């Protein structure tokens, strides 16, 4: 069922509810006059643990890529010990196809501030850093302005309506990254925040126990936090009436996909952009009802469901439902950031694979050999195939290389390598014929057999 | 982001000058408004390097040394951090840094034509700077503007929905 009213985009005119030409930066006064900070007020009237309870009950799942339940994460924090505890807001948004957090910061930054304040109150965190990617120059300025307003209105700072937390007045700072995709990975982000190169850490310990500066730290995506205001204002049941629940009769251990979500659609559609819809919306619905159909009336060929690390869905999967279960149903990694990249019939999938491999090769932080070397070789092999100099053996080699790298096969520290793995394997497997046509046949002689008989 | 050697992370020029890059005024401002934000001085590395890069257009080796001294670090610690990030340039660049997005959504919408048009207009290739030192052309990975590609950053300004025609006007309009 389609979303009946905008939630995250309430103040950001977006089709079908509004005309993007009417978008403007919503300041503090307009935000409050349109119901803003009502969720924070309700949260402040509650015991912090009860606020965590509401978020837990809503089953809000992280919007930054991994879909981890936010309330559960908040529950991992150790008891307070009077020393500093941190919130780091992940505004690094650098995964190709992803441009949704930017929309919130560009036009309704107080929605993000409200979520930050709610999380600080609920989790007893006294200092928040918004880690925003360095290339978001304008967004960093807009956000700083909103935070300044929030300070003036006593959301943060001395005399804050949150009161003292851990014996300190709550503070919220913008911290700019400097151009490295890996700093979006939560522990890479922490290292970078501490002034070092963004090398992801080996886990455990998890950030909730030992995060920024060795202290308990919560890391959430911008959109995840932005969702907290509306949830606190309208309740967990309201949130769970939206999106896609678990199948009838399924036990509560089966993860569901409740709530609305921002979908950034790019590529070969007539009206690319960020749209808000219930989780579970079909790719075809986004393309046809929101994006004005395929560009030039071309046929659909493939789509990335949510940022390139998720892999692709093929020509017969246009009706795939975009929810947290998409990975299992359509043989891709998952929903990711819900940045949908649409490709039409003229798209060269070898070129797509080459582009994606180059991205991962370039952005690998270099700590783990399978990721650093594997992605570089995958890129080289794909360039060779694109140039018409590949062999059938290269295709097997690609699958073998890709399949052996990632945190899930257990060969690397972080999930960047899994992205390479899934992107390359799904493109290759779902468009095998296209790759085969581009290479020359070469009989594969396995070294294992040589000399045995 | 770099574990490979790239231009911006190349061997830094080592000339020293008497006048510091990290001025007393900057230091005072950082002590008052930046350092109190963090539990460690090292955490101010990125903001300080950003400020220096903004002021001078690149990060001379001496500036890294001064940053290290100011933050109580070794020059190699600051160098280690600086060389990791794409936005920190250890060598001079042109007055305008043009970064064209080459990631997938922008390739699907034709970034190659845009790069070609810029190369033709400025007479330089990727990674090069015009002789008058005005423009440096490079490509970037996804700029977070995938719905309005192809796109590019020119210094801190984002330009979206580029065409071979409007990129011409954009470059002409730069002072
Ligand atoms: C390589 C890599 C890059 C990531 N980039 C981002 C990012 O740019 N923004 C983001 O919110 N999460 C990113 N994540 C996910 C974060 O690690 C983390 O799961 C997320 O910020 C948690 O917030 P959430 O639970 O609210 O989604 C990335 C993960 C990996 C492995
Ligand atoms: S998997 Fe890749 S990006 Fe992640 S820590 Fe290892 S080398 Fe770095
Ligand atoms: S792919 Fe070019 S801005 Fe995202």
XYZ file of C-alpha atoms and ligand atoms in Angstrom:
671
model
C 0.000 0.000 0.000
C 1.276 3.451 -0.861
C 2.265 5.879 1.849
C -0.750 8.070 2.653
C 1.147 11.077 3.984
C 4.776 12.162 3.908
C 6.714 11.593 7.134
C 10.407 12.366 6.656
C 9.511 14.543 3.689
C 6.678 16.330 5.503
C 8.459 19.666 5.088
C 10.333 18.750 1.897
C 7.820 18.877 -0.970
C 8.245 15.606 -2.866
C 5.939 13.945 -5.393
C 3.198 12.792 -5.086
C 2.582 15.044 -2.074
C 4.320 18.193 -3.224
C 6.294 19.939 -5.912
C 10.084 19.906 -5.477
C 10.194 23.443 -6.834
C 8.688 24.572 -3.531
C 11.545 23.177 -1.481
C 13.251 25.542 0.905
C 15.402 25.367 4.003
C 13.141 24.902 7.027
C 14.404 26.983 9.946
C 13.734 26.473 13.649
C 10.512 28.533 13.799
C 8.916 26.900 10.792
C 9.988 23.501 12.093
C 8.344 24.069 15.464
C 5.208 25.591 13.918
C 4.747 22.465 11.829
C 4.919 20.100 14.771
C 8.697 19.816 15.066
C 10.392 18.979 18.379
C 7.089 17.495 19.628
C 8.735 14.067 19.711
C 11.632 15.438 21.752
C 9.230 17.071 24.235
C 7.449 13.767 24.730
C 10.762 11.964 25.102
C 11.957 14.440 27.723
C 8.826 13.798 29.767
C 9.743 10.120 29.833
C 12.375 8.122 31.618
C 15.352 7.610 29.229
C 14.933 3.832 29.422
C 11.302 4.183 28.376
C 12.415 6.153 25.316
C 14.754 3.316 24.340
C 11.745 1.063 24.935
C 9.629 2.963 22.405
C 12.355 2.798 19.754
C 12.806 -0.890 20.493
C 9.063 -1.500 20.240
C 8.906 0.345 16.912
C 11.447 -2.126 15.509
C 13.093 0.750 13.661
C 15.981 -0.671 11.674
C 19.113 1.228 10.739
C 18.841 3.182 7.497
C 22.599 3.358 6.880
C 22.979 0.024 5.137
C 23.064 -2.847 7.572
C 19.473 -2.642 8.853
C 20.400 -3.349 12.445
C 17.542 -2.629 14.908
C 18.261 0.793 16.444
C 16.602 0.114 19.805
C 18.578 -3.075 20.232
C 21.842 -1.239 19.517
C 20.910 1.440 22.062
C 20.344 -1.325 24.579
C 23.940 -2.566 24.266
C 25.372 0.423 26.117
C 26.930 -0.378 29.492
C 25.581 1.411 32.591
C 26.678 5.025 33.024
C 29.846 5.694 34.962
C 29.735 9.484 35.020
C 32.366 9.829 32.288
C 31.862 11.009 28.703
C 29.772 8.965 26.242
C 29.341 9.759 22.586
C 26.901 9.801 19.722
C 28.423 9.792 16.258
C 25.983 10.573 13.498
C 26.915 8.918 10.248
C 26.503 11.508 7.499
C 29.329 10.154 5.376
C 26.957 9.075 2.585
C 29.438 8.105 -0.107
C 28.118 4.900 -1.595
C 27.387 5.335 -5.302
C 23.628 5.643 -5.774
C 23.035 7.080 -2.317
C 21.922 10.688 -1.893
C 19.095 10.552 0.636
C 20.676 11.904 3.849
C 21.681 14.943 1.889
C 18.006 15.730 1.189
C 17.198 15.831 4.907
C 20.209 18.009 5.713
C 19.608 20.322 2.765
C 16.023 21.136 3.617
C 14.988 19.932 7.064
C 18.115 19.777 9.243
C 16.161 20.229 12.480
C 14.569 16.842 11.893
C 18.092 15.469 12.260
C 18.844 17.666 15.290
C 15.675 16.453 16.990
C 16.667 12.829 16.450
C 20.125 13.546 17.830
C 18.674 15.127 20.970
C 16.266 12.223 21.489
C 19.065 9.687 21.161
C 21.315 11.650 23.545
C 18.556 11.780 26.132
C 17.563 8.137 25.737
C 21.091 6.717 25.731
C 22.637 9.234 28.167
C 25.172 10.518 25.654
C 26.613 13.941 26.380
C 28.545 14.711 23.208
C 27.433 14.250 19.602
C 29.603 14.507 16.505
C 27.970 14.625 13.122
C 30.581 13.087 10.827
C 29.695 14.549 7.447
C 31.604 13.743 4.281
C 34.023 16.473 3.258
C 32.503 16.905 -0.188
C 29.212 18.013 1.378
C 30.434 21.587 1.749
C 27.038 23.267 1.514
C 25.397 20.628 3.686
C 27.962 21.075 6.455
C 27.223 24.796 6.488
C 23.438 24.263 6.512
C 23.686 21.763 9.306
C 25.975 24.023 11.354
C 23.427 26.820 11.004
C 20.635 24.565 12.249
C 22.768 23.368 15.156
C 23.552 26.992 16.040
C 19.808 27.679 16.094
C 19.282 24.616 18.259
C 21.922 25.905 20.690
C 20.181 29.294 20.796
C 16.904 27.538 21.559
C 18.534 25.515 24.337
C 18.226 22.150 22.635
C 21.999 21.795 23.125
C 24.526 23.636 25.234
C 24.462 25.240 28.648
C 20.966 25.322 30.107
C 19.751 22.733 27.570
C 16.240 21.339 27.938
C 17.904 17.938 28.026
C 19.496 18.874 31.334
C 22.986 17.739 32.224
C 24.022 14.302 31.020
C 26.952 12.551 32.707
C 27.505 15.815 34.562
C 27.913 17.776 31.319
C 25.739 20.031 29.216
C 24.963 18.198 25.951
C 27.053 19.347 22.989
C 26.619 18.735 19.267
C 29.407 19.349 16.766
C 29.857 19.022 13.027
C 33.012 17.114 12.119
C 33.955 17.075 8.439
C 35.490 14.083 6.711
C 38.028 14.604 3.967
C 37.156 12.310 1.084
C 37.273 8.605 1.928
C 34.321 6.250 1.457
C 35.651 3.887 4.095
C 35.027 6.491 6.800
C 31.340 5.596 6.450
C 32.120 2.219 7.982
C 31.415 2.784 11.625
C 34.828 2.026 13.070
C 36.647 3.666 10.161
C 34.570 6.700 11.061
C 35.716 6.533 14.676
C 39.390 6.312 13.704
C 38.941 9.249 11.380
C 37.170 11.244 14.090
C 40.155 10.614 16.330
C 42.409 12.239 13.728
C 43.857 9.113 12.146
C 43.535 7.412 8.785
C 40.109 5.775 8.435
C 41.146 2.209 9.050
C 38.256 0.061 10.273
C 38.852 -1.657 13.605
C 38.619 -5.330 14.357
C 35.408 -6.065 16.274
C 34.731 -6.842 19.083
C 34.857 -4.638 21.022
C 31.828 -3.020 19.472
C 31.494 0.769 19.592
C 28.662 0.626 22.154
C 31.243 -0.717 24.603
C 34.469 0.915 23.390
C 33.943 3.385 20.573
C 35.154 6.943 20.101
C 38.153 7.685 22.329
C 37.665 4.259 23.885
C 34.335 5.258 25.401
C 30.799 3.874 24.870
C 29.503 5.251 21.582
C 26.330 4.951 19.529
C 26.613 5.269 15.756
C 23.515 5.839 13.704
C 22.740 6.984 10.228
C 21.167 10.418 9.629
C 17.887 8.953 8.387
C 17.644 6.506 11.299
C 17.887 9.381 13.777
C 15.553 11.581 11.728
C 12.909 8.879 12.097
C 13.064 9.070 15.907
C 11.170 12.375 16.247
C 8.070 11.115 14.406
C 8.230 7.770 16.255
C 8.356 9.405 19.685
C 5.618 11.827 18.684
C 3.205 9.314 17.204
C 4.160 6.084 18.871
C 5.567 2.710 17.968
C 2.200 1.331 16.851
C 1.745 4.100 14.337
C 5.206 3.355 12.923
C 4.440 -0.332 12.723
C 1.238 0.352 10.801
C 3.481 1.532 7.951
C 5.834 -0.417 5.746
C 5.916 -4.127 5.617
C 5.377 -6.347 8.627
C 6.419 -9.939 9.032
C 4.356 -12.576 7.218
C 1.113 -13.521 8.994
C 1.776 -15.937 11.844
C 5.550 -15.464 11.823
C 7.141 -15.232 15.285
C 8.539 -11.873 16.448
C 12.059 -13.190 15.883
C 11.506 -12.830 12.129
C 12.789 -9.361 11.257
C 10.230 -7.017 9.737
C 10.495 -3.900 7.562
C 8.275 -1.390 9.277
C 7.961 2.265 8.446
C 8.555 4.606 5.556
C 11.946 4.961 3.889
C 13.707 7.338 1.570
C 14.482 5.820 -1.820
C 17.026 7.596 -3.972
C 16.478 6.613 -7.581
C 19.106 7.380 -10.204
C 20.165 6.125 -13.614
C 17.991 5.624 -16.661
C 14.652 6.988 -15.462
C 12.814 10.131 -16.520
C 12.650 11.805 -13.116
C 15.432 10.594 -10.849
C 15.322 11.818 -7.280
C 14.655 10.914 -3.655
C 11.146 9.650 -2.936
C 9.555 8.535 0.304
C 7.549 5.337 0.322
C 6.673 2.435 2.551
C 9.294 -0.257 2.834
C 8.240 -3.061 0.528
C 7.498 -0.842 -2.466
C 8.274 -2.522 -5.776
C 11.113 -1.286 -7.960
C 8.608 -1.109 -10.839
C 6.326 1.156 -8.769
C 9.190 3.536 -8.057
C 10.157 3.622 -11.717
C 6.674 3.993 -13.176
C 4.674 5.921 -10.572
C 7.385 8.141 -9.149
C 10.119 8.490 -11.729
C 7.933 8.878 -14.819
C 9.047 5.579 -16.328
C 12.222 4.512 -18.086
C 14.139 7.198 -19.935
C 13.369 7.248 -23.649
C 10.782 4.474 -23.198
C 13.554 1.878 -23.085
C 13.201 -1.549 -21.496
C 14.368 -2.254 -17.951
C 17.478 -4.376 -17.727
C 18.843 -4.310 -14.207
C 18.830 -2.354 -10.983
C 21.021 -1.994 -7.965
C 18.610 -2.209 -5.018
C 20.478 -0.026 -2.587
C 23.951 1.261 -3.230
C 26.404 -0.664 -5.382
C 27.652 -2.983 -2.642
C 24.302 -4.778 -2.702
C 24.764 -6.270 -6.167
C 22.090 -6.217 -8.862
C 18.682 -7.630 -9.658
C 18.095 -8.746 -13.232
C 15.570 -8.080 -16.028
C 12.912 -10.420 -14.600
C 13.139 -8.911 -11.114
C 11.687 -5.457 -11.772
C 8.853 -6.272 -9.374
C 11.239 -7.011 -6.496
C 9.944 -5.509 -3.267
C 12.360 -3.169 -1.576
C 12.422 -4.344 2.020
C 15.031 -5.784 4.357
C 14.284 -9.267 2.991
C 15.166 -8.496 -0.603
C 18.549 -10.172 -0.280
C 17.142 -13.590 0.454
C 14.412 -13.372 -2.128
C 16.392 -11.950 -5.014
C 19.914 -13.187 -4.443
C 21.552 -9.890 -3.659
C 23.234 -8.657 -0.474
C 20.267 -6.695 0.849
C 18.438 -3.378 0.861
C 21.522 -1.358 1.773
C 20.872 2.359 1.631
C 17.901 1.957 -0.739
C 19.715 4.000 -3.360
C 18.193 2.383 -6.438
C 20.209 2.610 -9.648
C 18.172 1.745 -12.725
C 19.742 0.511 -15.956
C 18.063 0.215 -19.330
C 18.412 -2.352 -22.110
C 21.366 -0.556 -23.714
C 23.528 -0.824 -20.614
C 26.772 -2.740 -20.967
C 26.983 -4.901 -17.851
C 30.705 -5.488 -18.326
C 31.212 -1.741 -18.101
C 28.959 -1.592 -15.037
C 31.006 -4.283 -13.316
C 34.226 -2.529 -14.280
C 32.993 0.793 -12.876
C 31.899 -0.777 -9.604
C 35.128 -2.751 -9.232
C 37.142 0.386 -9.793
C 35.214 2.136 -7.031
C 35.918 -0.584 -4.506
C 39.522 -0.953 -5.572
C 40.037 2.767 -5.165
C 38.229 2.986 -1.834
C 39.698 -0.129 -0.200
C 41.642 1.095 2.821
C 44.337 -1.470 2.152
C 44.483 -3.228 5.511
C 43.302 -6.667 4.348
C 45.084 -8.449 1.526
C 41.997 -10.082 -0.065
C 40.262 -6.715 -0.303
C 43.236 -4.631 -1.397
C 44.702 -7.088 -3.902
C 41.470 -8.831 -4.836
C 39.607 -5.687 -5.800
C 42.584 -4.394 -7.786
C 42.875 -7.640 -9.736
C 39.140 -7.843 -10.316
C 39.260 -4.350 -11.765
C 42.197 -5.228 -14.011
C 40.535 -8.399 -15.272
C 37.297 -6.558 -16.011
C 39.187 -3.895 -17.941
C 40.809 -6.696 -19.930
C 37.433 -8.269 -20.697
C 35.956 -4.904 -21.665
C 38.844 -4.376 -24.068
C 38.069 -7.717 -25.725
C 41.179 -9.458 -24.414
C 39.585 -11.691 -21.800
C 39.261 -15.463 -21.815
C 36.640 -17.795 -20.369
C 39.138 -18.546 -17.656
C 38.976 -14.957 -16.528
C 35.297 -15.376 -15.754
C 35.989 -18.289 -13.405
C 38.842 -16.364 -11.887
C 36.563 -13.371 -11.246
C 34.037 -15.531 -9.427
C 36.739 -17.196 -7.385
C 38.401 -13.915 -6.420
C 35.140 -12.207 -5.559
C 33.755 -15.134 -3.625
C 36.790 -15.354 -1.399
C 36.757 -11.833 -0.038
C 34.630 -10.287 2.678
C 33.801 -10.142 6.353
C 31.255 -12.869 5.731
C 33.586 -15.440 4.302
C 35.723 -14.205 7.204
C 38.751 -12.984 5.291
C 38.534 -9.239 5.937
C 38.002 -6.716 8.728
C 35.044 -4.840 7.324
C 32.151 -5.102 4.918
C 33.644 -3.152 2.044
C 35.043 -6.365 0.630
C 31.618 -8.020 0.860
C 30.335 -5.225 -1.341
C 32.931 -6.020 -3.981
C 32.129 -9.695 -3.623
C 28.360 -9.330 -4.077
C 28.456 -6.703 -6.772
C 30.852 -8.670 -8.969
C 29.274 -12.069 -8.383
C 25.659 -11.002 -8.917
C 26.447 -9.082 -12.097
C 28.479 -11.958 -13.455
C 25.975 -14.653 -12.529
C 22.883 -12.789 -13.669
C 24.446 -11.647 -16.957
C 26.762 -14.575 -17.642
C 25.884 -14.751 -21.333
C 26.854 -11.141 -21.841
C 30.259 -11.754 -20.319
C 30.750 -14.966 -22.239
C 30.174 -13.186 -25.531
C 32.986 -10.785 -24.710
C 35.694 -13.325 -24.063
C 37.493 -15.878 -26.198
C 37.179 -19.522 -25.261
C 40.194 -20.953 -23.554
C 40.274 -24.484 -22.254
C 40.724 -24.475 -18.540
C 43.554 -26.692 -17.388
C 43.452 -27.149 -13.680
C 46.868 -27.308 -12.086
C 45.589 -30.010 -9.729
C 45.241 -32.493 -12.539
C 48.554 -31.900 -14.233
C 50.926 -34.793 -13.672
C 48.615 -36.915 -11.549
C 48.246 -39.811 -13.991
C 41.511 7.421 -0.315
C 44.878 6.046 -0.668
C 46.948 3.035 -0.174
C 48.152 3.516 -3.723
C 50.415 6.429 -4.534
C 48.493 9.207 -6.140
C 49.368 12.712 -7.213
C 47.905 14.395 -4.180
C 49.884 12.090 -1.912
C 53.159 12.366 -3.782
C 56.446 13.278 -2.149
C 55.854 16.584 -0.423
C 57.968 19.593 -1.266
C 60.249 20.270 1.661
C 61.162 23.970 1.328
C 60.964 25.839 4.580
C 59.916 29.433 4.954
C 60.365 31.725 7.930
C 56.751 32.747 8.186
C 54.614 29.975 9.682
C 51.640 28.542 7.811
C 49.786 27.877 11.012
C 49.565 31.456 12.233
C 49.266 32.550 15.861
C 45.834 33.862 15.050
C 44.730 30.456 13.775
C 46.201 28.751 16.799
C 44.364 31.073 19.147
C 41.099 30.444 17.349
C 41.631 26.662 17.459
C 42.529 26.684 21.157
C 39.395 28.661 21.946
C 36.825 27.044 19.694
C 38.067 23.761 18.291
C 40.143 21.869 20.834
C 37.549 22.045 23.643
C 35.273 19.915 21.442
C 37.425 16.809 21.691
C 38.893 14.740 24.513
C 42.235 14.510 22.642
C 44.251 17.079 20.705
C 44.805 14.604 17.886
C 41.087 14.622 17.050
C 41.529 18.185 15.791
C 43.818 16.962 12.981
C 41.187 16.906 10.229
C 39.651 20.300 11.087
C 43.098 21.931 11.315
C 44.215 20.423 8.004
C 40.944 21.548 6.397
C 41.582 25.096 7.586
C 45.147 25.058 6.231
C 44.091 23.545 2.913
C 41.358 26.186 2.589
C 43.792 28.988 3.300
C 46.709 27.890 1.137
C 45.089 25.610 -1.440
C 47.384 22.719 -0.464
C 49.383 21.373 2.473
C 53.113 22.092 2.327
C 55.262 19.768 4.420
C 56.081 22.603 6.780
C 52.380 23.059 7.480
C 52.151 19.393 8.493
C 55.119 19.845 10.816
C 53.555 22.899 12.395
C 50.260 21.070 12.830
C 52.085 18.206 14.494
C 53.848 20.518 16.880
C 50.641 22.355 17.691
C 48.738 19.134 18.403
C 51.542 17.384 20.231
C 52.052 14.770 17.510
C 54.927 13.704 15.311
C 55.084 14.984 11.746
C 54.773 11.412 10.514
C 51.502 10.953 12.404
C 50.028 14.013 10.741
C 51.529 12.975 7.394
C 50.014 9.525 7.782
C 46.583 11.021 8.264
C 46.925 13.726 5.605
C 48.085 11.301 2.901
C 45.063 9.051 3.448
C 42.415 11.559 2.462
C 41.530 12.617 -1.048
C 40.773 16.206 -0.075
C 44.211 16.932 1.348
C 46.728 17.871 -1.314
C 50.394 17.494 -0.539
C 51.293 19.232 -3.767
C 50.058 22.519 -5.179
C 47.021 22.451 -7.422
C 45.248 24.969 -9.621
C 43.092 27.799 -8.313
C 40.028 25.813 -9.315
C 39.919 22.084 -8.672
C 37.395 20.464 -11.002
C 36.355 16.999 -9.814
C 34.043 15.135 -12.156
C 32.156 12.215 -10.647
C 32.984 8.961 -12.400
C 30.865 6.554 -10.327
C 28.144 4.396 -11.765
C 25.086 6.688 -11.863
C 27.161 9.406 -13.455
C 28.718 7.006 -15.953
C 25.196 5.842 -16.852
C 24.200 9.444 -17.519
C 27.304 10.350 -19.510
C 30.165 11.658 -17.402
C 32.618 10.785 -20.138
C 31.264 13.437 -22.475
C 31.655 16.011 -19.738
C 35.271 15.098 -19.050
C 35.950 15.163 -22.790
C 34.395 18.606 -23.109
C 36.449 19.995 -20.235
C 39.652 18.426 -21.547
C 39.042 19.975 -24.939
C 38.196 23.379 -23.569
C 41.105 23.617 -21.132
C 43.622 21.659 -23.162
C 44.569 19.426 -20.238
C 44.009 15.784 -19.362
C 42.854 14.211 -16.134
C 45.268 14.903 -13.300
C 46.749 17.933 -15.052
C 46.787 21.639 -14.324
C 46.540 24.420 -16.903
C 49.758 26.349 -17.530
C 48.371 29.514 -15.939
C 47.669 27.544 -12.770
C 43.959 28.304 -12.931
C 42.412 24.864 -13.372
C 43.212 21.348 -12.185
C 41.054 18.564 -13.604
C 40.534 15.253 -11.813
C 37.775 12.765 -11.346
C 36.104 11.848 -8.104
C 34.064 8.949 -6.867
C 30.362 9.443 -6.068
C 29.619 12.973 -4.889
C 26.208 12.160 -3.404
C 24.349 13.732 -6.268
C 23.526 10.598 -8.218
C 19.968 11.694 -9.094
C 21.241 14.772 -10.890
C 24.255 13.443 -12.725
C 26.532 13.929 -14.391
C 27.916 16.284 -11.788
C 31.132 17.851 -10.647
C 32.580 19.797 -7.764
C 34.508 22.940 -8.536
C 36.264 23.785 -5.284
C 33.413 23.731 -2.758
C 30.567 24.217 -5.202
C 28.549 21.376 -6.706
C 27.318 21.570 -10.287
C 24.566 19.167 -11.297
C 22.830 18.004 -14.474
C 25.867 18.849 -16.563
C 25.735 18.880 -20.337
C 28.551 19.524 -22.762
C 26.941 22.925 -23.364
C 26.422 24.103 -19.804
C 29.830 22.997 -18.540
C 31.284 25.420 -21.054
C 29.299 28.293 -19.603
C 30.073 27.261 -16.040
C 33.815 27.358 -16.684
C 33.562 30.666 -18.545
C 31.671 32.215 -15.659
C 34.389 31.466 -13.094
C 36.230 34.667 -12.165
C 32.303 0.158 3.627
C 31.131 0.669 4.395
C 30.683 1.967 4.184
C 29.605 2.477 4.902
N 29.180 3.754 4.648
C 28.147 4.254 5.370
C 27.705 5.593 5.167
O 28.247 6.323 4.350
N 26.665 6.061 5.909
C 26.051 5.275 6.847
O 25.136 5.740 7.509
N 26.443 4.006 7.051
C 27.475 3.476 6.353
N 27.887 2.184 6.591
C 27.207 1.417 7.644
C 27.817 1.734 8.989
O 28.920 0.889 9.211
C 26.840 1.503 10.126
O 26.275 0.235 9.993
C 25.717 2.491 10.179
O 26.191 3.803 10.139
C 24.925 2.294 11.442
O 23.835 3.165 11.482
P 22.344 2.654 11.337
O 22.209 1.443 12.215
O 21.525 3.782 11.800
O 22.134 2.313 9.913
C 28.963 1.661 5.863
C 29.411 0.360 6.064
C 30.480 -0.139 5.343
C 30.927 -1.541 5.600
S 37.858 -5.081 4.040
Fe 38.938 -3.630 2.726
S 38.200 -1.626 3.364
Fe 37.616 -3.057 5.008
S 39.317 -2.969 6.468
Fe 39.840 -4.608 5.029
S 41.073 -3.615 3.403
Fe 40.036 -2.007 4.573
S 27.372 8.436 -8.895
Fe 27.951 10.460 -9.416
S 27.202 11.557 -7.714
Fe 26.747 9.505 -7.117
